[in-house]
Amino acid sequence: MEKHFNTYEYQQDRPASSPKRGSSIRSVPRWIYRHLPDVIIYGYAFIYMYTGWAKFMNMAAFIKGNSKIPYLGQYAKLIGYGIPSLEIMLAILLVIPVYWIKRAALWASTVLMILFTVYLSLMVKFVENKLCHCGGVIESMGWKTHIAFNIIWLIAGIFALVRTKVIHSKI
């Protein structure tokens, strides 16, 4: 448990060159670093809820687009209902304040982001008619931007997994 002291009354007696004067400036990056895993987890929850809901709102177009994907087109309905359901379920699980549920959902979210990134990379490399039905604003990104976006979130997910394990082991 952290103890908070009223430092205002003591700061008046200290000289201007006191080493404590810049401590609040240095504490902001530490606070951000400490809370960054939570920001990443809630970011994943937002992205998955947003894209899952967008796919459900345009379900017919999403299934029709999936039917055109080489090798996966025969599973268009399964993918069409499964992916948005999975995304929304993960978004809900990521905000439940139980450590092992949140951590499992973060693992699943990171693995799903790996799959999405591999899918996009394969589409860019091997398919002429590139198909992306991610939903909303994310769908309107260029291919390289979309892959970079996924890679950034993938790295963020791995960082959050490592940091949440470290934070939880200190408790």
PDB file of C-alpha atoms in Angstrom:
ATOM      1  CA  MET A   1       0.000   0.000   0.000  1.00  0.00           C
ATOM      2  CA  GLU A   2       1.425   3.360  -0.987  1.00  0.00           C
ATOM      3  CA  LYS A   3       1.595   6.164   1.552  1.00  0.00           C
ATOM      4  CA  HIS A   4       0.829   9.671   0.383  1.00  0.00           C
ATOM      5  CA  PHE A   5       2.314  12.591   2.265  1.00  0.00           C
ATOM      6  CA  ASN A   6       1.411  16.209   2.024  1.00  0.00           C
ATOM      7  CA  THR A   7       4.674  17.562   0.635  1.00  0.00           C
ATOM      8  CA  TYR A   8       3.466  21.111   0.134  1.00  0.00           C
ATOM      9  CA  GLU A   9       4.357  22.289   3.631  1.00  0.00           C
ATOM     10  CA  TYR A  10       7.853  20.781   3.408  1.00  0.00           C
ATOM     11  CA  GLN A  11       8.673  22.191  -0.035  1.00  0.00           C
ATOM     12  CA  GLN A  12       8.677  25.750   1.250  1.00  0.00           C
ATOM     13  CA  ASP A  13      11.642  25.026   3.534  1.00  0.00           C
ATOM     14  CA  ARG A  14      13.790  23.328   0.891  1.00  0.00           C
ATOM     15  CA  PRO A  15      16.232  25.163  -1.353  1.00  0.00           C
ATOM     16  CA  ALA A  16      15.559  25.381  -5.104  1.00  0.00           C
ATOM     17  CA  SER A  17      18.290  22.831  -5.854  1.00  0.00           C
ATOM     18  CA  SER A  18      16.654  20.096  -3.801  1.00  0.00           C
ATOM     19  CA  PRO A  19      16.702  16.675  -5.505  1.00  0.00           C
ATOM     20  CA  LYS A  20      13.003  16.215  -4.644  1.00  0.00           C
ATOM     21  CA  ARG A  21      11.817  19.087  -6.873  1.00  0.00           C
ATOM     22  CA  GLY A  22      11.809  17.048 -10.095  1.00  0.00           C
ATOM     23  CA  SER A  23      10.455  13.866  -8.574  1.00  0.00           C
ATOM     24  CA  SER A  24       6.898  14.507  -9.784  1.00  0.00           C
ATOM     25  CA  ILE A  25       8.145  14.905 -13.338  1.00  0.00           C
ATOM     26  CA  ARG A  26      10.033  11.606 -13.129  1.00  0.00           C
ATOM     27  CA  SER A  27       7.064   9.857 -11.565  1.00  0.00           C
ATOM     28  CA  VAL A  28       4.785  10.459 -14.577  1.00  0.00           C
ATOM     29  CA  PRO A  29       6.698   8.090 -16.903  1.00  0.00           C
ATOM     30  CA  ARG A  30       6.779   5.502 -14.125  1.00  0.00           C
ATOM     31  CA  TRP A  31       3.026   5.838 -13.659  1.00  0.00           C
ATOM     32  CA  ILE A  32       2.463   5.453 -17.411  1.00  0.00           C
ATOM     33  CA  TYR A  33       4.780   2.429 -17.587  1.00  0.00           C
ATOM     34  CA  ARG A  34       3.009   0.839 -14.632  1.00  0.00           C
ATOM     35  CA  HIS A  35      -0.471   1.384 -16.101  1.00  0.00           C
ATOM     36  CA  LEU A  36       0.374   0.753 -19.772  1.00  0.00           C
ATOM     37  CA  PRO A  37      -0.719  -2.924 -19.652  1.00  0.00           C
ATOM     38  CA  ASP A  38      -4.199  -1.810 -18.542  1.00  0.00           C
ATOM     39  CA  VAL A  39      -4.338   0.752 -21.357  1.00  0.00           C
ATOM     40  CA  ILE A  40      -3.358  -1.963 -23.844  1.00  0.00           C
ATOM     41  CA  ILE A  41      -5.933  -4.398 -22.457  1.00  0.00           C
ATOM     42  CA  TYR A  42      -8.725  -1.826 -22.680  1.00  0.00           C
ATOM     43  CA  GLY A  43      -7.454  -0.842 -26.139  1.00  0.00           C
ATOM     44  CA  TYR A  44      -7.814  -4.450 -27.270  1.00  0.00           C
ATOM     45  CA  ALA A  45     -11.292  -4.543 -25.738  1.00  0.00           C
ATOM     46  CA  PHE A  46     -12.276  -1.391 -27.622  1.00  0.00           C
ATOM     47  CA  ILE A  47     -10.849  -2.582 -30.950  1.00  0.00           C
ATOM     48  CA  TYR A  48     -12.515  -5.983 -30.717  1.00  0.00           C
ATOM     49  CA  MET A  49     -15.879  -4.601 -29.613  1.00  0.00           C
ATOM     50  CA  TYR A  50     -15.760  -1.979 -32.370  1.00  0.00           C
ATOM     51  CA  THR A  51     -14.785  -4.334 -35.187  1.00  0.00           C
ATOM     52  CA  GLY A  52     -17.023  -7.170 -33.964  1.00  0.00           C
ATOM     53  CA  TRP A  53     -20.036  -4.863 -33.800  1.00  0.00           C
ATOM     54  CA  ALA A  54     -19.216  -3.372 -37.231  1.00  0.00           C
ATOM     55  CA  LYS A  55     -19.083  -6.886 -38.718  1.00  0.00           C
ATOM     56  CA  PHE A  56     -22.421  -7.798 -37.166  1.00  0.00           C
ATOM     57  CA  MET A  57     -23.974  -4.613 -38.558  1.00  0.00           C
ATOM     58  CA  ASN A  58     -22.790  -5.570 -42.076  1.00  0.00           C
ATOM     59  CA  MET A  59     -23.115  -9.345 -41.705  1.00  0.00           C
ATOM     60  CA  ALA A  60     -24.310 -10.049 -45.258  1.00  0.00           C
ATOM     61  CA  ALA A  61     -21.401  -8.138 -46.796  1.00  0.00           C
ATOM     62  CA  PHE A  62     -18.956  -9.756 -44.359  1.00  0.00           C
ATOM     63  CA  ILE A  63     -20.108 -13.283 -45.253  1.00  0.00           C
ATOM     64  CA  LYS A  64     -20.177 -12.465 -48.975  1.00  0.00           C
ATOM     65  CA  GLY A  65     -16.622 -11.097 -48.755  1.00  0.00           C
ATOM     66  CA  ASN A  66     -15.443 -14.151 -46.828  1.00  0.00           C
ATOM     67  CA  SER A  67     -16.901 -16.446 -49.489  1.00  0.00           C
ATOM     68  CA  LYS A  68     -14.404 -14.978 -51.986  1.00  0.00           C
ATOM     69  CA  ILE A  69     -11.333 -15.808 -49.872  1.00  0.00           C
ATOM     70  CA  PRO A  70      -9.271 -18.616 -51.442  1.00  0.00           C
ATOM     71  CA  TYR A  71      -9.356 -21.876 -49.419  1.00  0.00           C
ATOM     72  CA  LEU A  72     -11.496 -20.307 -46.669  1.00  0.00           C
ATOM     73  CA  GLY A  73     -14.507 -19.310 -48.774  1.00  0.00           C
ATOM     74  CA  GLN A  74     -16.318 -22.588 -48.146  1.00  0.00           C
ATOM     75  CA  TYR A  75     -16.432 -21.676 -44.427  1.00  0.00           C
ATOM     76  CA  ALA A  76     -17.791 -18.172 -45.026  1.00  0.00           C
ATOM     77  CA  LYS A  77     -20.852 -18.493 -42.763  1.00  0.00           C
ATOM     78  CA  LEU A  78     -18.876 -20.089 -39.949  1.00  0.00           C
ATOM     79  CA  ILE A  79     -16.232 -17.364 -40.186  1.00  0.00           C
ATOM     80  CA  GLY A  80     -18.919 -14.712 -40.665  1.00  0.00           C
ATOM     81  CA  TYR A  81     -20.617 -15.474 -37.365  1.00  0.00           C
ATOM     82  CA  GLY A  82     -17.619 -16.879 -35.502  1.00  0.00           C
ATOM     83  CA  ILE A  83     -15.086 -14.047 -35.811  1.00  0.00           C
ATOM     84  CA  PRO A  84     -17.381 -11.197 -34.666  1.00  0.00           C
ATOM     85  CA  SER A  85     -18.757 -13.371 -31.851  1.00  0.00           C
ATOM     86  CA  LEU A  86     -15.224 -14.197 -30.737  1.00  0.00           C
ATOM     87  CA  GLU A  87     -14.167 -10.545 -30.894  1.00  0.00           C
ATOM     88  CA  ILE A  88     -17.116  -9.367 -28.802  1.00  0.00           C
ATOM     89  CA  MET A  89     -16.656 -12.196 -26.312  1.00  0.00           C
ATOM     90  CA  LEU A  90     -12.955 -11.318 -25.925  1.00  0.00           C
ATOM     91  CA  ALA A  91     -13.818  -7.636 -25.492  1.00  0.00           C
ATOM     92  CA  ILE A  92     -16.169  -8.522 -22.638  1.00  0.00           C
ATOM     93  CA  LEU A  93     -13.690 -10.915 -21.012  1.00  0.00           C
ATOM     94  CA  LEU A  94     -10.902  -8.310 -21.199  1.00  0.00           C
ATOM     95  CA  VAL A  95     -12.826  -5.927 -18.950  1.00  0.00           C
ATOM     96  CA  ILE A  96     -13.781  -8.480 -16.290  1.00  0.00           C
ATOM     97  CA  PRO A  97     -11.658  -7.624 -13.225  1.00  0.00           C
ATOM     98  CA  VAL A  98     -10.534 -11.194 -12.497  1.00  0.00           C
ATOM     99  CA  TYR A  99      -6.829 -11.726 -13.173  1.00  0.00           C
ATOM    100  CA  TRP A 100      -6.908 -15.210 -14.733  1.00  0.00           C
ATOM    101  CA  ILE A 101      -9.914 -14.383 -16.958  1.00  0.00           C
ATOM    102  CA  LYS A 102      -8.354 -11.141 -18.157  1.00  0.00           C
ATOM    103  CA  ARG A 103      -5.000 -12.845 -18.732  1.00  0.00           C
ATOM    104  CA  ALA A 104      -6.567 -15.717 -20.713  1.00  0.00           C
ATOM    105  CA  ALA A 105      -8.503 -13.197 -22.799  1.00  0.00           C
ATOM    106  CA  LEU A 106      -5.307 -11.218 -23.375  1.00  0.00           C
ATOM    107  CA  TRP A 107      -3.550 -14.394 -24.544  1.00  0.00           C
ATOM    108  CA  ALA A 108      -6.443 -15.175 -26.896  1.00  0.00           C
ATOM    109  CA  SER A 109      -6.501 -11.572 -28.147  1.00  0.00           C
ATOM    110  CA  THR A 110      -2.795 -11.620 -28.894  1.00  0.00           C
ATOM    111  CA  VAL A 111      -3.042 -14.959 -30.699  1.00  0.00           C
ATOM    112  CA  LEU A 112      -6.014 -13.662 -32.691  1.00  0.00           C
ATOM    113  CA  MET A 113      -3.981 -10.583 -33.636  1.00  0.00           C
ATOM    114  CA  ILE A 114      -1.192 -12.909 -34.827  1.00  0.00           C
ATOM    115  CA  LEU A 115      -3.713 -14.760 -37.014  1.00  0.00           C
ATOM    116  CA  PHE A 116      -5.109 -11.511 -38.418  1.00  0.00           C
ATOM    117  CA  THR A 117      -1.591 -10.236 -39.174  1.00  0.00           C
ATOM    118  CA  VAL A 118      -0.570 -13.472 -40.902  1.00  0.00           C
ATOM    119  CA  TYR A 119      -3.824 -13.416 -42.902  1.00  0.00           C
ATOM    120  CA  LEU A 120      -3.241  -9.828 -44.035  1.00  0.00           C
ATOM    121  CA  SER A 121       0.388 -10.539 -44.915  1.00  0.00           C
ATOM    122  CA  LEU A 122      -0.591 -13.580 -46.993  1.00  0.00           C
ATOM    123  CA  MET A 123      -3.308 -11.571 -48.734  1.00  0.00           C
ATOM    124  CA  VAL A 124      -0.857  -8.823 -49.672  1.00  0.00           C
ATOM    125  CA  LYS A 125       1.779 -11.292 -50.840  1.00  0.00           C
ATOM    126  CA  PHE A 126      -0.245 -13.855 -52.785  1.00  0.00           C
ATOM    127  CA  VAL A 127      -3.753 -12.632 -53.655  1.00  0.00           C
ATOM    128  CA  GLU A 128      -4.551 -10.188 -56.444  1.00  0.00           C
ATOM    129  CA  ASN A 129      -8.021  -9.202 -55.256  1.00  0.00           C
ATOM    130  CA  LYS A 130      -7.240  -8.267 -51.686  1.00  0.00           C
ATOM    131  CA  LEU A 131     -10.161  -8.612 -49.307  1.00  0.00           C
ATOM    132  CA  CYS A 132     -10.451  -6.966 -45.934  1.00  0.00           C
ATOM    133  CA  HIS A 133     -13.689  -6.944 -43.999  1.00  0.00           C
ATOM    134  CA  CYS A 134     -12.368  -5.795 -40.648  1.00  0.00           C
ATOM    135  CA  GLY A 135     -15.152  -3.308 -40.143  1.00  0.00           C
ATOM    136  CA  GLY A 136     -15.350   0.417 -39.581  1.00  0.00           C
ATOM    137  CA  VAL A 137     -12.350   2.707 -39.911  1.00  0.00           C
ATOM    138  CA  ILE A 138      -9.882  -0.175 -39.761  1.00  0.00           C
ATOM    139  CA  GLU A 139     -11.274  -1.531 -43.025  1.00  0.00           C
ATOM    140  CA  SER A 140     -10.490   1.762 -44.767  1.00  0.00           C
ATOM    141  CA  MET A 141      -6.758   1.601 -43.943  1.00  0.00           C
ATOM    142  CA  GLY A 142      -4.243   0.859 -46.648  1.00  0.00           C
ATOM    143  CA  TRP A 143      -2.702  -2.612 -46.624  1.00  0.00           C
ATOM    144  CA  LYS A 144       0.702  -1.594 -45.295  1.00  0.00           C
ATOM    145  CA  THR A 145      -0.902   0.680 -42.708  1.00  0.00           C
ATOM    146  CA  HIS A 146      -3.217  -2.124 -41.630  1.00  0.00           C
ATOM    147  CA  ILE A 147      -0.341  -4.585 -41.252  1.00  0.00           C
ATOM    148  CA  ALA A 148       1.672  -1.992 -39.301  1.00  0.00           C
ATOM    149  CA  PHE A 149      -1.385  -1.329 -37.098  1.00  0.00           C
ATOM    150  CA  ASN A 150      -1.718  -5.060 -36.377  1.00  0.00           C
ATOM    151  CA  ILE A 151       1.998  -5.466 -35.665  1.00  0.00           C
ATOM    152  CA  ILE A 152       1.935  -2.543 -33.215  1.00  0.00           C
ATOM    153  CA  TRP A 153      -1.034  -4.093 -31.385  1.00  0.00           C
ATOM    154  CA  LEU A 154       0.647  -7.485 -31.481  1.00  0.00           C
ATOM    155  CA  ILE A 155       3.787  -6.069 -29.835  1.00  0.00           C
ATOM    156  CA  ALA A 156       1.609  -4.203 -27.342  1.00  0.00           C
ATOM    157  CA  GLY A 157      -0.232  -7.431 -26.507  1.00  0.00           C
ATOM    158  CA  ILE A 158       3.032  -9.277 -25.895  1.00  0.00           C
ATOM    159  CA  PHE A 159       4.267  -6.390 -23.730  1.00  0.00           C
ATOM    160  CA  ALA A 160       1.031  -6.471 -21.696  1.00  0.00           C
ATOM    161  CA  LEU A 161       1.320 -10.248 -21.256  1.00  0.00           C
ATOM    162  CA  VAL A 162       4.871  -9.932 -19.946  1.00  0.00           C
ATOM    163  CA  ARG A 163       4.094  -6.962 -17.686  1.00  0.00           C
ATOM    164  CA  THR A 164       0.892  -8.420 -16.212  1.00  0.00           C
ATOM    165  CA  LYS A 165       2.774 -11.575 -15.272  1.00  0.00           C
ATOM    166  CA  VAL A 166       5.532  -9.508 -13.639  1.00  0.00           C
ATOM    167  CA  ILE A 167       3.055  -7.280 -11.808  1.00  0.00           C
ATOM    168  CA  HIS A 168       0.983 -10.245 -10.601  1.00  0.00           C
ATOM    169  CA  SER A 169       4.039 -12.168  -9.404  1.00  0.00           C
ATOM    170  CA  LYS A 170       5.023  -9.237  -7.158  1.00  0.00           C
ATOM    171  CA  ILE A 171       1.709  -9.348  -5.293  1.00  0.00           C
TER     172      ILE A 171
END
